[in-house]
Short mmCIF file of N, CA, C and O in Angstrom, two decimals:
data_model
loop_
_atom_site.label_atom_id
_atom_site.label_comp_id
_atom_site.label_asym_id
_atom_site.label_seq_id
_atom_site.Cartn_x
_atom_site.Cartn_y
_atom_site.Cartn_z
N UNK A 47 -7.73 1.21 9.90
CA UNK A 47 -6.56 0.50 10.21
C UNK A 47 -5.85 1.88 9.71
O UNK A 47 -4.23 1.83 9.62
N UNK A 48 -5.24 1.46 8.40
CA UNK A 48 -5.25 2.83 7.68
C UNK A 48 -4.44 4.29 8.48
O UNK A 48 -3.26 4.78 8.51
N UNK A 49 -5.01 4.78 8.37
CA UNK A 49 -4.47 5.69 9.74
C UNK A 49 -4.00 5.62 10.90
O UNK A 49 -3.46 6.11 10.89
N UNK A 50 -4.06 4.37 11.37
CA UNK A 50 -3.37 3.42 12.76
C UNK A 50 -1.74 3.92 12.39
O UNK A 50 -0.94 4.73 12.89
N UNK A 51 -1.72 3.00 11.33
CA UNK A 51 -0.07 3.01 10.67
C UNK A 51 0.05 4.67 9.65
O UNK A 51 1.41 5.18 10.21
N UNK A 52 -0.76 5.41 9.80
CA UNK A 52 -0.59 6.66 9.88
C UNK A 52 0.83 7.17 10.45
O UNK A 52 1.51 7.65 10.91
N UNK A 53 -0.34 7.39 12.14
CA UNK A 53 0.01 7.63 13.34
C UNK A 53 1.69 7.24 13.48
O UNK A 53 2.25 8.06 13.87
N UNK A 54 1.45 5.79 13.57
CA UNK A 54 2.11 4.53 13.74
C UNK A 54 3.50 5.71 13.51
O UNK A 54 4.33 6.12 13.80
N UNK A 55 3.76 5.50 11.73
CA UNK A 55 4.68 6.64 10.84
C UNK A 55 4.72 7.06 10.77
O UNK A 55 6.80 8.21 10.16
N UNK A 56 4.23 8.25 11.26
CA UNK A 56 4.23 10.01 10.95
C UNK A 56 4.53 10.50 10.03
O UNK A 56 5.32 11.09 9.57
N UNK A 57 3.56 9.85 9.09
CA UNK A 57 3.83 9.98 7.55
C UNK A 57 2.56 10.89 7.24
O UNK A 57 1.57 11.06 8.44
N UNK A 58 2.86 11.68 6.42
CA UNK A 58 1.52 11.94 6.33
C UNK A 58 0.38 11.88 4.96
O UNK A 58 0.20 10.93 4.56
N UNK A 59 -0.88 11.52 5.72
CA UNK A 59 -1.71 11.43 5.69
C UNK A 59 -2.71 11.32 4.39
O UNK A 59 -2.74 10.53 3.76
N UNK A 60 -2.80 12.64 3.68
CA UNK A 60 -2.98 12.58 2.79
C UNK A 60 -2.43 12.09 1.15
O UNK A 60 -2.72 11.51 0.07
N UNK A 61 -1.19 12.53 0.97
CA UNK A 61 0.41 10.78 0.36
C UNK A 61 -0.13 9.78 0.05
O UNK A 61 0.11 9.12 -0.48
N UNK A 62 -0.90 9.50 2.06
CA UNK A 62 -0.44 7.84 1.14
C UNK A 62 -2.18 7.72 0.97
O UNK A 62 -2.56 6.63 0.77
N UNK A 63 -2.86 8.54 1.52
CA UNK A 63 -4.17 8.46 0.56
C UNK A 63 -4.32 7.98 -0.53
O UNK A 63 -5.50 7.51 -1.86
N UNK A 64 -3.56 9.10 -1.12
CA UNK A 64 -3.13 9.56 -3.34
C UNK A 64 -2.76 8.47 -3.47
O UNK A 64 -3.55 8.07 -4.49
N UNK A 65 -1.67 7.63 -2.54
CA UNK A 65 -1.03 6.23 -2.81
C UNK A 65 -2.19 5.51 -2.47
O UNK A 65 -2.00 4.60 -3.96
N UNK A 66 -3.09 5.09 -1.81
CA UNK A 66 -3.71 4.02 -1.66
C UNK A 66 -5.16 3.91 -3.39
O UNK A 66 -5.30 2.97 -3.62
N UNK A 67 -5.54 5.51 -2.69
CA UNK A 67 -6.48 5.42 -3.90
C UNK A 67 -6.13 5.15 -5.93
O UNK A 67 -6.94 4.07 -6.69
N UNK A 68 -5.02 5.28 -5.39
CA UNK A 68 -4.25 5.31 -7.24
C UNK A 68 -3.64 3.99 -7.59
O UNK A 68 -3.90 3.35 -8.69
N UNK A 69 -3.00 4.36 -6.31
CA UNK A 69 -1.92 2.59 -6.51
C UNK A 69 -2.43 1.79 -6.08
O UNK A 69 -1.32 0.73 -5.40
N UNK A 70 -2.87 1.73 -5.28
CA UNK A 70 -3.91 1.34 -3.78
C UNK A 70 -3.44 -0.54 -4.22
O UNK A 70 -2.75 -1.44 -3.46
N UNK A 71 -3.34 -1.08 -5.40
CA UNK A 71 -3.68 -2.70 -5.89
C UNK A 71 -1.97 -3.00 -5.34
O UNK A 71 -1.52 -4.44 -5.56
N UNK A 72 -1.04 -2.35 -5.90
CA UNK A 72 0.13 -2.68 -6.96
C UNK A 72 1.04 -2.43 -5.02
O UNK A 72 2.00 -2.15 -5.35
N UNK A 73 -0.22 -1.72 -3.91
CA UNK A 73 0.90 -1.96 -2.58
C UNK A 73 1.61 -0.55 -2.42
O UNK A 73 2.33 -0.22 -1.54
N UNK A 74 1.22 0.87 -2.61
CA UNK A 74 2.42 1.62 -2.86
C UNK A 74 2.52 2.43 -1.15
O UNK A 74 3.39 2.86 -1.41
N UNK A 75 1.04 2.31 -1.42
CA UNK A 75 0.82 3.03 -0.02
C UNK A 75 2.18 2.02 1.54
O UNK A 75 2.31 2.92 2.14
N UNK A 76 1.81 0.51 0.91
CA UNK A 76 2.39 -0.17 2.81
C UNK A 76 3.91 0.49 1.67
O UNK A 76 4.72 0.41 3.34
N UNK A 77 4.45 0.12 1.34
CA UNK A 77 5.72 0.89 0.03
C UNK A 77 5.89 1.73 1.16
O UNK A 77 7.28 2.91 1.26
N UNK A 78 4.92 2.92 0.95
CA UNK A 78 5.59 3.94 1.65
C UNK A 78 5.23 4.44 3.08
O UNK A 78 6.15 4.56 3.84
N UNK A 79 4.74 3.52 3.71
CA UNK A 79 4.38 3.48 5.02
C UNK A 79 5.85 2.19 5.95
O UNK A 79 5.69 2.03 6.42
N UNK A 80 6.25 2.23 5.31
CA UNK A 80 7.21 1.46 5.43
C UNK A 80 7.60 -0.11 5.23
O UNK A 80 7.89 -1.15 6.43
N UNK A 81 6.26 -0.79 5.24
CA UNK A 81 6.18 -2.35 5.59
C UNK A 81 6.03 -2.63 4.25
O UNK A 81 5.13 -3.03 3.36
N UNK A 82 7.66 -3.10 4.30
CA UNK A 82 7.80 -3.63 2.78
C UNK A 82 7.46 -5.11 1.87
O UNK A 82 6.99 -5.17 1.45
N UNK A 83 6.67 -5.89 3.12
CA UNK A 83 6.86 -7.09 2.76
C UNK A 83 5.51 -7.06 2.79
O UNK A 83 5.05 -7.21 2.20
N UNK A 84 4.57 -6.20 3.36
CA UNK A 84 2.29 -6.58 2.89
C UNK A 84 2.48 -5.56 1.54
O UNK A 84 1.95 -5.96 0.57
N UNK A 85 3.45 -4.82 0.64
CA UNK A 85 3.70 -4.33 0.54
C UNK A 85 3.67 -5.47 -0.89
O UNK A 85 3.12 -5.00 -1.75
N UNK A 86 5.34 -6.64 -0.84
CA UNK A 86 4.80 -7.57 -2.13
C UNK A 86 3.72 -7.80 -1.97
O UNK A 86 3.89 -8.92 -2.64
N UNK A 87 3.54 -8.96 -0.68
CA UNK A 87 2.05 -9.05 -0.97
C UNK A 87 1.51 -8.90 -1.83
O UNK A 87 0.30 -8.86 -3.09
N UNK A 88 1.23 -7.55 -2.05
CA UNK A 88 0.50 -6.34 -2.13
C UNK A 88 1.33 -6.50 -4.13
O UNK A 88 -0.58 -6.85 -4.72
N UNK A 89 1.20 -6.72 -4.62
CA UNK A 89 1.89 -6.30 -5.93
C UNK A 89 1.81 -8.15 -5.73
O UNK A 89 1.60 -8.48 -7.12
N UNK A 90 2.15 -9.14 -5.41
CA UNK A 90 2.21 -9.89 -6.32
C UNK A 90 0.42 -10.37 -6.25
O UNK A 90 0.94 -11.65 -7.27
N UNK A 91 0.26 -10.08 -5.64
CA UNK A 91 -0.94 -10.80 -4.85
C UNK A 91 -2.47 -9.75 -6.42
O UNK A 91 -3.02 -10.80 -7.14
N UNK A 92 -1.96 -9.08 -6.72
CA UNK A 92 -2.37 -8.54 -8.10
C UNK A 92 -2.02 -8.12 -9.33
O UNK A 92 -2.53 -8.68 -10.08
N UNK A 93 -0.89 -9.20 -9.15
CA UNK A 93 -0.09 -9.49 -11.22
C UNK A 93 -0.22 -10.85 -10.96
O UNK A 93 -0.57 -10.72 -11.78
N UNK A 94 -0.09 -11.52 -9.74
CA UNK A 94 -1.31 -13.24 -10.12
C UNK A 94 -2.43 -12.82 -10.30
O UNK A 94 -2.29 -14.03 -11.18
N UNK A 95 -3.11 -11.52 -9.81
CA UNK A 95 -4.22 -11.65 -10.77
C UNK A 95 -5.10 -11.71 -11.67
O UNK A 95 -5.22 -11.71 -13.04
N UNK A 96 -3.43 -9.96 -12.95
CA UNK A 96 -3.37 -9.48 -14.01
C UNK A 96 -3.02 -10.84 -14.93
O UNK A 96 -3.36 -11.19 -15.61
N UNK A 97 -1.74 -11.57 -14.45
CA UNK A 97 -1.16 -12.70 -15.36
C UNK A 97 -1.62 -13.83 -15.63
O UNK A 97 -1.00 -15.46 -16.25
N UNK A 98 -2.50 -14.23 -14.79
CA UNK A 98 -3.48 -15.53 -13.78
C UNK A 98 -4.45 -15.76 -15.01
O UNK A 98 -5.09 -15.40 -14.88
N UNK A 99 -4.57 -16.77 -16.16
CA UNK A 99 -5.36 -17.05 -17.14
C UNK A 99 -6.83 -16.95 -16.45
O UNK A 99 -6.71 -18.16 -16.00
#
């Protein structure tokens, strides 16, 4: 699925994968692919698990 998004948005595949591997929980790869809604959902879920006891 990530590869289809990369082809659709004409972004560099290697950059997207690096962002996914290191900052994937924060949705960095989604922001890179101009999918801001999904990026904020990823961030919300991650911070929800971090700060919710």
